[in-house]
Coordinates of C-alpha atoms in Angstrom, one line a residue:
X1 CA -108.4 200.3 162.9
X2 CA -106.7 203.4 161.8
X3 CA -106.8 204.7 165.5
X4 CA -105.2 201.1 166.8
X5 CA -102.6 201.4 163.8
X6 CA -101.5 204.6 165.3
X7 CA -101.5 203.7 168.5
X8 CA -99.4 200.7 168.0
X9 CA -97.0 203.0 165.8
X10 CA -96.9 205.5 168.8
X11 CA -96.2 202.7 171.6
X12 CA -93.5 201.3 169.3
X13 CA -91.7 204.6 168.9
X14 CA -91.9 205.2 172.7
X15 CA -90.3 201.9 173.4
X16 CA -87.6 202.7 170.9
X17 CA -87.0 206.2 172.5
X18 CA -87.0 204.6 176.0
X19 CA -84.6 201.8 175.1
X20 CA -82.3 204.1 173.2
X21 CA -82.4 206.7 175.9
X22 CA -81.3 203.8 178.3
X23 CA -78.6 202.8 175.9
X24 CA -77.5 206.2 175.1
X25 CA -77.3 207.5 178.7
X26 CA -73.6 207.6 179.8
X27 CA -74.3 205.8 183.3
X28 CA -70.7 205.7 184.2
X29 CA -71.1 209.5 185.3
X30 CA -73.4 207.8 188.1
X31 CA -70.7 205.7 189.7
X32 CA -69.2 208.4 192.1
X33 CA -73.0 208.6 193.5
X34 CA -73.4 204.9 193.6
X35 CA -70.0 204.5 195.7
X36 CA -71.4 207.1 198.1
X37 CA -74.6 205.3 198.6
X38 CA -72.8 202.0 199.0
X39 CA -70.6 203.2 201.4
X40 CA -73.0 204.7 203.5
X41 CA -74.9 201.4 203.6
X42 CA -72.0 199.4 204.3
X43 CA -70.4 201.8 206.6
X44 CA -66.9 201.3 204.7
X45 CA -65.4 202.6 201.5
X46 CA -66.7 201.1 198.1
X47 CA -65.2 201.4 194.9
X48 CA -66.9 200.3 191.5
X49 CA -64.9 199.8 188.2
X50 CA -68.0 199.5 186.1
X51 CA -71.6 200.2 186.0
X52 CA -74.1 199.3 183.4
X53 CA -78.2 199.4 182.9
X54 CA -79.9 196.8 180.8
X55 CA -83.6 196.1 180.0
X56 CA -83.5 192.5 178.6
X57 CA -84.5 189.9 179.1
X58 CA -85.5 191.6 182.6
X59 CA -84.4 195.1 184.0
X60 CA -81.1 194.7 185.8
X61 CA -77.8 196.5 186.7
X62 CA -74.4 195.0 186.3
X63 CA -71.5 196.3 188.6
X64 CA -67.9 195.1 187.9
X65 CA -64.6 195.4 189.8
X66 CA -66.1 196.1 193.1
X67 CA -63.7 196.6 196.1
X68 CA -64.8 196.9 199.6
X69 CA -62.9 198.3 202.8
X70 CA -59.6 200.0 203.1
X71 CA -57.7 196.9 202.7
X72 CA -59.9 195.1 200.0
X73 CA -61.3 193.0 202.4
X74 CA -63.9 192.0 199.9
X75 CA -63.4 191.9 196.2
X76 CA -66.2 191.1 193.8
X77 CA -65.4 190.6 190.0
X78 CA -69.0 190.9 188.4
X79 CA -72.4 191.6 190.0
X80 CA -75.7 191.4 188.2
X81 CA -78.9 192.9 190.1
X82 CA -82.2 192.0 188.7
X83 CA -85.1 193.8 189.6
X84 CA -88.8 192.4 189.9
X85 CA -90.8 194.2 187.1
X86 CA -94.1 193.8 188.5
X87 CA -93.0 195.2 192.0
X88 CA -91.5 198.3 190.2
X89 CA -94.9 199.0 188.5
X90 CA -96.3 199.1 192.0
X91 CA -93.7 201.5 193.1
X92 CA -91.9 199.1 195.5
X93 CA -88.0 198.1 195.1
X94 CA -87.7 194.3 195.0
X95 CA -84.5 192.8 193.9
X96 CA -85.5 189.3 192.6
X97 CA -82.0 188.0 192.4
X98 CA -78.0 189.0 192.9
X99 CA -75.5 187.2 191.2
X100 CA -71.8 187.6 191.9
X101 CA -69.3 185.8 189.9
X102 CA -65.7 185.4 191.1
X103 CA -65.0 186.9 194.5
X104 CA -62.8 187.0 197.6
X105 CA -63.4 187.4 201.1
X106 CA -60.1 188.5 203.4
X107 CA -60.2 186.9 207.0
X108 CA -61.5 189.8 208.6
X109 CA -64.4 189.9 206.0
X110 CA -65.3 186.2 206.9
X111 CA -65.0 186.9 210.8
X112 CA -67.6 189.8 210.3
X113 CA -69.9 187.9 208.0
X114 CA -70.1 184.9 210.4
X115 CA -70.6 187.2 213.5
X116 CA -73.4 189.0 211.5
X117 CA -75.0 185.4 210.5
X118 CA -74.5 184.3 214.2
X119 CA -76.4 187.4 215.6
X120 CA -80.0 186.6 216.9
X121 CA -82.7 188.0 214.9
X122 CA -84.4 191.0 216.6
X123 CA -87.9 190.6 218.0
X124 CA -89.0 193.8 216.1
X125 CA -88.2 194.0 212.3
X126 CA -87.4 197.4 211.1
X127 CA -89.0 198.0 207.6
X128 CA -86.6 197.8 204.6
X129 CA -86.1 200.2 201.7
X130 CA -85.4 197.2 199.2
X131 CA -86.0 193.8 199.6
X132 CA -83.7 191.1 198.4
X133 CA -85.0 187.7 197.6
X134 CA -82.1 185.6 196.7
X135 CA -78.2 186.0 196.3
X136 CA -76.2 183.4 194.1
X137 CA -72.6 183.4 194.3
X138 CA -69.8 181.2 192.4
X139 CA -66.2 180.5 192.4
X140 CA -65.4 182.4 195.7
X141 CA -62.2 182.3 197.7
X142 CA -62.7 182.3 201.5
X143 CA -59.8 183.1 203.8
X144 CA -60.8 181.1 206.7
X145 CA -58.3 180.6 209.5
X146 CA -56.3 177.5 209.2
X147 CA -58.6 176.3 206.5
X148 CA -58.6 178.7 203.4
X149 CA -61.2 177.6 200.7
X150 CA -61.3 178.0 197.0
X151 CA -63.9 177.7 194.4
X152 CA -66.9 178.0 197.0
X153 CA -70.5 178.4 195.5
X154 CA -74.0 178.8 197.0
X155 CA -77.0 180.7 197.2
X156 CA -78.7 182.6 200.1
X157 CA -82.5 182.9 200.3
X158 CA -83.8 186.0 202.4
X159 CA -87.0 186.7 204.3
X160 CA -89.0 189.8 203.8
X161 CA -86.8 191.6 206.3
X162 CA -83.9 190.7 204.4
X163 CA -82.6 188.2 207.0
X164 CA -81.2 184.9 205.8
X165 CA -83.6 182.1 205.8
X166 CA -81.8 179.4 204.0
X167 CA -78.0 179.0 203.0
X168 CA -76.7 176.4 200.4
X169 CA -72.9 175.9 200.3
X170 CA -70.7 173.7 198.1
X171 CA -66.9 173.2 199.2
X172 CA -65.1 171.7 196.3
X173 CA -62.0 170.9 198.6
X174 CA -63.8 168.4 200.5
X175 CA -66.9 167.8 197.9
X176 CA -68.8 168.9 200.8
X177 CA -72.6 170.2 200.5
X178 CA -74.2 172.0 203.4
X179 CA -78.1 172.9 203.9
X180 CA -77.7 175.8 206.5
X181 CA -80.8 177.3 208.3
X182 CA -80.6 180.1 210.8
X183 CA -82.4 179.7 214.4
X184 CA -83.7 182.5 216.1
X185 CA -81.1 182.0 218.9
X186 CA -78.4 182.8 216.6
X187 CA -77.4 179.1 215.9
X188 CA -77.7 177.1 212.7
X189 CA -79.2 173.9 211.9
X190 CA -76.8 172.1 209.5
X191 CA -77.5 169.3 207.2
X192 CA -74.1 168.3 205.5
X193 CA -73.1 165.6 203.3
X194 CA -70.2 164.4 200.9
X195 CA -70.0 161.3 198.7
X196 CA -66.7 160.5 199.9
X197 CA -63.8 161.4 202.3
X198 CA -60.5 159.5 202.2
X199 CA -57.7 159.0 205.0
X200 CA -54.3 159.9 204.1
X201 CA -52.0 157.5 202.6
X202 CA -54.8 154.9 202.8
X203 CA -56.9 154.2 199.7
X204 CA -59.1 151.7 201.3
X205 CA -60.1 153.9 204.3
X206 CA -62.4 156.0 202.4
X207 CA -65.9 157.0 204.0
X208 CA -68.5 157.1 201.6
X209 CA -71.9 158.7 201.7
X210 CA -71.0 160.9 204.8
X211 CA -73.9 162.8 206.3
X212 CA -73.6 165.0 209.3
X213 CA -76.9 166.5 211.1
X214 CA -76.7 169.0 214.0
X215 CA -76.3 172.5 215.2
X216 CA -73.5 174.9 214.7
X217 CA -72.7 177.4 217.3
X218 CA -69.9 180.0 217.7
X219 CA -67.7 177.3 219.5
X220 CA -68.5 174.2 217.6
X221 CA -70.5 171.7 215.7
X222 CA -72.9 169.3 217.8
X223 CA -73.6 166.2 215.5
X224 CA -76.4 164.7 216.6
X225 CA -76.7 162.3 213.7
X226 CA -73.7 160.9 211.8
X227 CA -73.8 158.3 209.2
X228 CA -71.7 157.0 206.5
X229 CA -70.2 153.8 204.9
X230 CA -66.8 152.2 205.1
X231 CA -65.6 149.4 202.8
X232 CA -69.6 148.5 202.4
X233 CA -70.2 148.7 206.2
X234 CA -72.5 151.0 207.5
X235 CA -71.8 153.5 210.1
X236 CA -74.0 155.3 212.4
X237 CA -73.3 157.3 215.4
X238 CA -72.9 161.0 216.9
X239 CA -70.2 163.4 217.5
X240 CA -68.8 166.7 218.5
X241 CA -66.4 169.2 216.6
X242 CA -65.1 172.1 218.3
X243 CA -62.6 175.0 217.4
X244 CA -62.3 176.7 220.8
X245 CA -59.9 176.8 222.3
X246 CA -58.3 174.4 219.8
X247 CA -59.8 172.0 217.2
X248 CA -61.0 168.9 218.7
X249 CA -63.2 166.0 217.5
X250 CA -64.9 163.1 219.6
X251 CA -67.7 160.6 219.3
X252 CA -68.8 157.2 218.8
X253 CA -70.1 154.9 216.2
X254 CA -72.1 151.7 215.6
X255 CA -71.0 149.4 212.7
X256 CA -73.3 146.9 210.9
X257 CA -73.1 145.0 207.6
X258 CA -74.9 142.2 205.9
X259 CA -73.4 140.1 202.9
X260 CA -70.7 142.9 202.4
X261 CA -68.2 142.1 199.8
X262 CA -65.2 144.8 199.1
X263 CA -62.0 144.6 197.1
X264 CA -58.9 145.8 198.9
X265 CA -56.7 148.0 196.8
X266 CA -53.7 147.4 199.2
X267 CA -54.0 143.5 198.4
X268 CA -54.1 144.1 194.7
X269 CA -57.7 144.1 194.4
X270 CA -58.5 140.8 196.5
X271 CA -61.7 140.6 198.0
X272 CA -62.8 140.5 201.7
X273 CA -66.1 140.2 202.8
X274 CA -68.7 139.3 205.9
X275 CA -72.1 137.5 206.0
X276 CA -72.7 139.6 209.1
X277 CA -70.9 142.3 210.9
X278 CA -71.3 144.3 214.2
X279 CA -69.4 146.4 216.2
X280 CA -68.9 149.7 218.4
X281 CA -66.1 152.4 218.4
X282 CA -64.9 155.7 219.8
X283 CA -63.2 158.2 217.6
X284 CA -61.1 161.1 218.9
X285 CA -58.5 164.0 217.7
X286 CA -57.0 167.3 218.6
X287 CA -54.9 169.7 216.8
X288 CA -54.0 173.3 215.8
X289 CA -56.0 173.2 212.5
X290 CA -58.6 170.9 210.7
X291 CA -55.7 169.1 208.7
X292 CA -54.0 168.1 212.0
X293 CA -57.4 166.5 213.1
X294 CA -57.2 164.1 210.2
X295 CA -53.5 163.6 211.0
X296 CA -54.1 162.8 214.7
X297 CA -57.2 160.8 214.2
X298 CA -57.6 157.7 216.3
X299 CA -60.4 155.0 216.4
X300 CA -60.9 152.0 219.1
X301 CA -63.5 149.6 218.0
X302 CA -64.7 146.2 219.0
X303 CA -65.9 144.1 216.0
X304 CA -67.8 140.8 215.7
X305 CA -68.4 139.1 212.4
X306 CA -69.6 135.9 210.9
X307 CA -68.9 134.3 207.6
X308 CA -65.6 136.1 207.1
X309 CA -63.9 135.7 203.8
X310 CA -60.5 136.7 202.6
X311 CA -59.2 136.0 199.2
X312 CA -55.5 135.0 199.4
X313 CA -54.9 133.9 196.0
X314 CA -57.1 135.1 193.1
X315 CA -56.6 132.0 191.1
X316 CA -57.7 129.9 193.9
X317 CA -61.3 128.6 193.4
X318 CA -62.1 129.6 197.1
X319 CA -61.1 132.2 199.6
X320 CA -60.0 131.7 203.1
X321 CA -63.4 131.4 205.2
X322 CA -63.8 132.0 208.9
X323 CA -66.8 130.9 210.6
X324 CA -66.3 133.7 213.1
X325 CA -64.0 136.6 213.3
X326 CA -63.8 138.7 216.5
X327 CA -61.1 141.5 217.2
X328 CA -60.4 144.9 218.6
X329 CA -59.3 147.4 215.9
X330 CA -57.0 150.1 216.8
X331 CA -56.6 152.8 214.1
X332 CA -54.1 155.7 213.9
X333 CA -52.6 157.1 210.8
X334 CA -49.3 155.3 211.4
X335 CA -50.8 151.8 211.8
X336 CA -54.1 149.8 211.6
X337 CA -53.8 147.2 214.4
X338 CA -56.1 144.1 214.8
X339 CA -55.6 143.1 218.5
X340 CA -57.1 140.2 220.5
X341 CA -58.0 138.2 217.6
X342 CA -60.3 135.3 218.4
X343 CA -61.6 133.2 215.5
X344 CA -63.0 129.9 214.3
X345 CA -61.3 128.6 211.5
X346 CA -61.9 125.4 209.6
X347 CA -63.0 123.6 213.0
X348 CA -60.4 125.0 215.0
X349 CA -59.3 128.0 216.6
X350 CA -57.2 131.1 215.6
X351 CA -55.7 133.7 218.2
X352 CA -53.1 136.4 217.5
X353 CA -52.8 140.0 216.2
X354 CA -52.0 141.7 212.8
X355 CA -50.7 145.1 212.1
X356 CA -50.8 147.2 208.7
X357 CA -48.2 149.9 208.3
X358 CA -49.6 152.0 205.4
X359 CA -46.7 154.2 204.9
X360 CA -44.4 151.4 204.3
X361 CA -46.9 149.0 202.9
X362 CA -45.9 146.5 205.5
X363 CA -48.2 143.7 206.9
X364 CA -47.2 142.2 210.2
X365 CA -48.8 139.3 211.9
X366 CA -48.2 136.8 214.9
X367 CA -51.0 134.1 214.8
X368 CA -51.4 130.7 216.5
X369 CA -54.1 128.2 214.7
X370 CA -55.1 125.4 217.2
X371 CA -57.0 122.3 216.1
X372 CA -57.3 123.6 212.3
X373 CA -58.0 121.4 209.6
X374 CA -55.4 122.6 206.9
X375 CA -57.1 121.6 204.0
X376 CA -59.5 124.6 203.3
X377 CA -56.6 126.8 204.2
X378 CA -54.4 125.2 201.6
X379 CA -57.2 125.3 199.1
X380 CA -57.5 129.1 199.4
X381 CA -53.8 129.2 198.1
X382 CA -53.5 125.8 195.8
X383 CA -56.4 124.1 194.3
X384 CA -54.3 120.9 193.8
X385 CA -52.5 120.0 197.1
X386 CA -54.1 117.6 199.4
X387 CA -53.3 118.3 203.0
X388 CA -55.9 117.3 205.8
X389 CA -55.3 116.6 209.5
X390 CA -55.3 118.6 212.5
X391 CA -53.0 121.6 212.7
X392 CA -51.3 123.4 215.4
X393 CA -48.8 126.2 214.7
X394 CA -47.1 129.5 215.9
X395 CA -46.4 131.6 212.8
X396 CA -45.2 135.5 212.8
X397 CA -43.8 137.3 210.0
X398 CA -43.7 140.5 208.0
X399 CA -45.1 140.7 204.1
X400 CA -44.3 143.7 202.0
X401 CA -47.6 144.2 200.3
X402 CA -45.8 146.3 197.3
X403 CA -44.1 143.1 196.1
X404 CA -47.0 140.8 196.8
X405 CA -47.1 139.6 193.2
X406 CA -43.5 138.5 193.8
X407 CA -44.2 137.0 197.1
X408 CA -41.9 135.8 199.0
X409 CA -39.5 138.6 197.9
X410 CA -38.9 141.4 200.4
X411 CA -40.9 139.3 203.0
X412 CA -40.0 136.9 206.0
X413 CA -42.2 134.5 207.7
X414 CA -40.8 132.1 210.4
X415 CA -42.4 129.6 213.1
X416 CA -43.4 126.1 213.5
X417 CA -46.0 123.6 212.6
X418 CA -47.6 120.4 213.6
X419 CA -50.1 118.2 211.6
X420 CA -51.6 115.0 213.1
X421 CA -53.7 112.1 211.7
X422 CA -54.2 113.4 208.2
X423 CA -53.2 112.8 204.4
X424 CA -50.5 114.5 202.1
X425 CA -51.0 114.0 198.3
X426 CA -52.2 115.1 194.6
X427 CA -48.5 116.4 194.3
X428 CA -45.9 115.2 192.0
X429 CA -43.4 115.5 194.7
X430 CA -45.4 113.1 197.0
X431 CA -45.5 110.7 194.1
X432 CA -41.7 110.9 193.5
X433 CA -41.0 110.0 197.0
X434 CA -43.6 107.2 197.1
X435 CA -42.0 105.5 194.1
X436 CA -39.0 104.9 196.3
X437 CA -41.1 103.5 199.2
X438 CA -42.8 100.0 199.0
X439 CA -46.4 99.5 200.2
X440 CA -47.4 103.2 199.7
X441 CA -50.1 104.6 197.8
X442 CA -49.1 106.4 194.5
X443 CA -50.6 109.8 195.1
X444 CA -50.9 110.4 198.7
X445 CA -49.1 109.7 202.2
X446 CA -51.1 108.6 205.3
X447 CA -49.6 109.9 208.2
X448 CA -49.8 110.2 211.9
X449 CA -47.7 113.0 212.2
X450 CA -46.0 116.0 210.2
X451 CA -43.9 118.5 211.8
X452 CA -41.3 121.3 211.0
X453 CA -39.9 124.4 211.4
X454 CA -40.6 126.9 208.9
X455 CA -38.7 130.1 207.4
X456 CA -40.0 131.9 204.1
X457 CA -38.0 134.7 202.9
X458 CA -36.2 136.2 199.6
X459 CA -34.6 132.6 199.2
X460 CA -37.7 130.6 199.2
X461 CA -39.5 128.1 201.5
X462 CA -37.4 126.3 204.0
X463 CA -38.7 123.4 206.1
X464 CA -35.9 122.3 208.7
X465 CA -36.2 119.8 211.4
X466 CA -38.8 118.2 209.3
X467 CA -40.4 114.9 210.8
X468 CA -43.1 112.6 209.0
X469 CA -44.4 109.7 210.9
X470 CA -46.5 107.8 208.2
X471 CA -48.1 104.4 208.1
X472 CA -45.2 102.5 206.3
X473 CA -42.2 104.7 207.0
X474 CA -40.8 107.4 209.1
X475 CA -38.7 110.3 207.8
X476 CA -36.6 113.3 209.0
X477 CA -34.6 115.9 207.2
X478 CA -35.0 119.4 205.2
X479 CA -36.5 120.6 202.2
X480 CA -35.9 124.0 200.4
X481 CA -38.1 125.4 197.7
X482 CA -36.6 128.4 195.6
X483 CA -38.9 131.0 194.2
X484 CA -38.4 129.6 190.9
X485 CA -39.8 126.2 192.1
X486 CA -36.5 124.5 192.4
X487 CA -36.5 121.9 195.2
X488 CA -33.4 120.5 197.1
X489 CA -33.6 118.4 200.2
X490 CA -32.5 115.2 201.9
X491 CA -35.1 112.8 204.0
X492 CA -33.4 110.3 206.2
X493 CA -36.3 107.5 205.5
X494 CA -36.8 104.4 207.9
X495 CA -39.0 101.8 206.3
X496 CA -41.4 99.7 208.3
X497 CA -42.8 96.4 208.2
X498 CA -39.8 94.4 208.4
X499 CA -37.6 92.6 211.0
X500 CA -36.2 96.0 212.2
X501 CA -36.4 99.3 210.5
X502 CA -34.3 99.7 207.1
X503 CA -32.9 103.3 206.7
X504 CA -33.2 104.8 203.0
X505 CA -31.9 108.3 203.0
X506 CA -33.4 110.0 199.9
X507 CA -32.1 113.2 197.8
X508 CA -34.8 115.5 196.5
X509 CA -33.9 117.6 193.5
X510 CA -35.4 119.1 190.5
X511 CA -38.7 121.2 190.4
X512 CA -42.2 121.0 191.7
X513 CA -43.4 120.2 188.4
X514 CA -40.6 117.6 187.5
X515 CA -39.2 116.6 191.0
X516 CA -36.4 113.7 191.3
X517 CA -36.3 111.6 194.4
X518 CA -33.6 109.0 194.6
X519 CA -31.6 107.2 197.1
X520 CA -28.4 109.1 198.1
X521 CA -24.9 108.3 196.9
X522 CA -23.8 106.3 199.9
X523 CA -27.2 104.0 199.9
X524 CA -27.0 103.2 196.1
X525 CA -23.2 102.5 196.6
X526 CA -23.9 100.1 199.8
X527 CA -26.9 98.3 198.1
X528 CA -24.9 97.5 195.0
X529 CA -21.8 96.2 196.7
X530 CA -24.1 94.3 199.2
X531 CA -25.9 92.6 196.5
X532 CA -22.5 91.7 194.7
X533 CA -21.0 90.0 197.5
X534 CA -23.9 88.6 199.4
X535 CA -27.1 88.5 197.0
X536 CA -30.4 89.4 198.4
X537 CA -29.5 89.4 202.0
X538 CA -26.4 91.8 201.1
X539 CA -28.7 94.2 199.6
X540 CA -30.4 95.2 203.1
X541 CA -26.8 95.2 204.8
X542 CA -25.5 97.2 202.0
X543 CA -28.7 99.8 202.6
X544 CA -27.7 99.9 206.3
X545 CA -23.9 100.6 205.4
X546 CA -24.9 103.2 202.9
X547 CA -27.0 105.1 205.4
X548 CA -24.0 105.0 207.8
X549 CA -21.6 106.4 205.0
X550 CA -24.2 109.3 204.3
X551 CA -24.5 110.0 208.1
X552 CA -20.6 110.2 208.2
X553 CA -20.3 112.5 205.2
X554 CA -23.5 114.3 205.0
X555 CA -24.0 114.5 208.7
X556 CA -21.2 117.1 209.3
X557 CA -21.8 119.0 206.0
X558 CA -25.2 118.5 204.6
X559 CA -26.9 118.2 208.0
X560 CA -25.2 121.3 209.7
X561 CA -26.0 123.3 206.5
X562 CA -29.6 124.1 207.1
X563 CA -28.8 125.6 210.7
X564 CA -25.8 127.7 209.1
X565 CA -28.3 129.0 206.7
X566 CA -31.0 129.7 209.0
X567 CA -28.3 131.4 211.3
X568 CA -27.1 133.5 208.3
X569 CA -30.7 134.4 207.3
X570 CA -31.6 135.4 210.8
X571 CA -28.6 137.7 211.2
X572 CA -29.2 139.2 207.6
X573 CA -32.7 140.2 208.2
X574 CA -31.9 141.6 211.8
X575 CA -29.1 143.7 210.1
X576 CA -31.7 145.0 207.4
X577 CA -33.9 146.2 210.2
X578 CA -37.1 145.3 212.0
X579 CA -39.3 145.8 209.0
X580 CA -38.3 142.4 207.5
X581 CA -37.7 143.5 203.9
X582 CA -34.3 141.6 203.5
X583 CA -33.6 138.1 202.6
X584 CA -30.9 135.4 203.6
X585 CA -28.7 133.6 201.0
X586 CA -29.9 130.1 200.8
X587 CA -27.0 129.6 198.4
X588 CA -24.7 127.9 201.0
X589 CA -27.2 125.4 202.1
X590 CA -27.3 124.2 198.5
X591 CA -23.5 124.2 198.3
X592 CA -22.9 122.3 201.3
X593 CA -25.6 119.7 200.3
X594 CA -24.1 119.3 196.6
X595 CA -20.6 119.1 198.3
X596 CA -21.6 116.1 200.6
X597 CA -22.9 114.4 197.7
X598 CA -19.9 114.5 195.6
X599 CA -17.8 113.4 198.5
X600 CA -19.8 110.2 198.6
X601 CA -19.5 109.8 195.0
X602 CA -16.0 110.0 195.1
X603 CA -15.5 107.5 197.5
X604 CA -17.7 105.0 195.4
X605 CA -16.9 105.9 191.9
X606 CA -18.4 102.5 190.5
X607 CA -21.9 103.3 192.2
X608 CA -22.0 106.7 190.6
X609 CA -24.8 106.6 188.0
X610 CA -23.8 108.1 184.6
X611 CA -27.2 110.5 184.7
X612 CA -29.6 111.4 187.4
X613 CA -32.1 108.6 188.1
X614 CA -35.6 110.1 188.2
X615 CA -37.8 109.1 191.2
X616 CA -39.0 105.5 191.1
X617 CA -36.1 104.2 188.8
X618 CA -33.6 103.8 191.7
X619 CA -36.3 101.0 192.9
X620 CA -34.8 98.8 190.3
X621 CA -31.6 97.9 192.4
X622 CA -33.7 97.0 195.4
X623 CA -34.4 93.3 195.7
X624 CA -37.9 91.8 196.8
X625 CA -36.6 91.5 200.3
X626 CA -37.7 95.1 200.8
X627 CA -41.5 94.5 199.7
X628 CA -41.8 91.9 202.4

């Protein structure tokens, strides 16, 4: 026991002497010798700022402020070299790990490093004096031509002959991770991936789960396998990236998706989706540097889908649904174009084209539905309105997506529509019109045809040359709906079911939630005078006379106003540019209509009511002859 005790004391003292000797040795004196040795090994001047020897937790060296090359091509802030203790005891030099914190490689050093990595592995390996197993580095700046990189991190595992066996890299600028494995012929097998990569100025065009697998040579990257996801759609294809003589990118990709649902940021989070989607496309780009590859990227793809849905109004109970939607997509950074649209919508067909301009947030379209049931289309915007039938239309326009919540502000849509054999109802405006017309249902109008020219702009919704052929009446006229839901219009109504048609011009005012529909001033005056002079028979004669008075006075002022307003609107929009961000002034239209009504009232002051007559109350002055 006493011998063991003395032995332990001796060993403890020896350890203390060794540790104390290591700590007390002024290792700074060995810096010049270390610089000469490293300079000879690297064949270029090396400067070392600090040098330290440590025993715990394992024996290692620390080297600080290292500069390599006459022009400081390589600068390393801190190196830590850890040795394999077991190998040292066996008289072998084995470095288990080299860790480098904060470094920078100039363009010349990057080129030389790449050239060394690309050199073929010699068939006969020379023995190495000191084997290095692994190199770890963090927070490096690489002065890569046309594409400088900051914060690069990674690790390199070496073979027994100190040749790279596996290189792991992470580029935070692209959030790109690459697994690189050198091949005997001097090329590299690369498996690179990134969780996401976005297009400039297009938040919805973000590629997710991108992965490229292939071989890199000194001239380019042959991507034999290219996968990713875009808006929930799977992408799979192949491509080629080269940087000699200029940067270029090309390839092809297949698209597929099932039960896809995605929120579109450009449409304020509105949903788009497909039951099934398939397609094939080509992509290409050229540029002087990698950034220009993104700027100049173009994509052409043919897409087919079924069960395509688009949420137009978040408050609506159902989105707009297409049985089928086929199109050709042409993408450039300036525009996303949907060309040659061929779709099935609500039992009919839809053809045309659409364009999205990301830089200005403008959405342009030119569409022609044929044989479409308008009810599902209306339900995607308004749950309450009833509008069925067979729709044909030609509509084109531009919508500013930045003002989508304030629609129709900064937008313009015009065209013409025709609806046949349907119903219009579940609207307070329809009830107000029907209250003035005998033999009509309270809540809806059964019609053979409704047609009109349509203009939507800053001033609201404008229906001109409006024509209604219904079961018990015909009507022609105009209707304006302002952005605050105020309505203004005139309907020249001809009542059916009598010995000859009876004309009954109606004036529409108020709001959509509380509309007022009443006979115009001339009709009220004519009916009152005819009833006073000739009784019930005179009522019908008075109505005809009143309609003639309205046509004489309002035909010049009120009826011409819509055309003038439309011409004024068109002129203002053309003056503001082809992007359609302006709006015409509809105030002159309403002013002309008001002027015409006042003129009629002045000619028949005794028939001017003391207050507006709500829709339905004006019917009390009509005799029973109108209901026969």
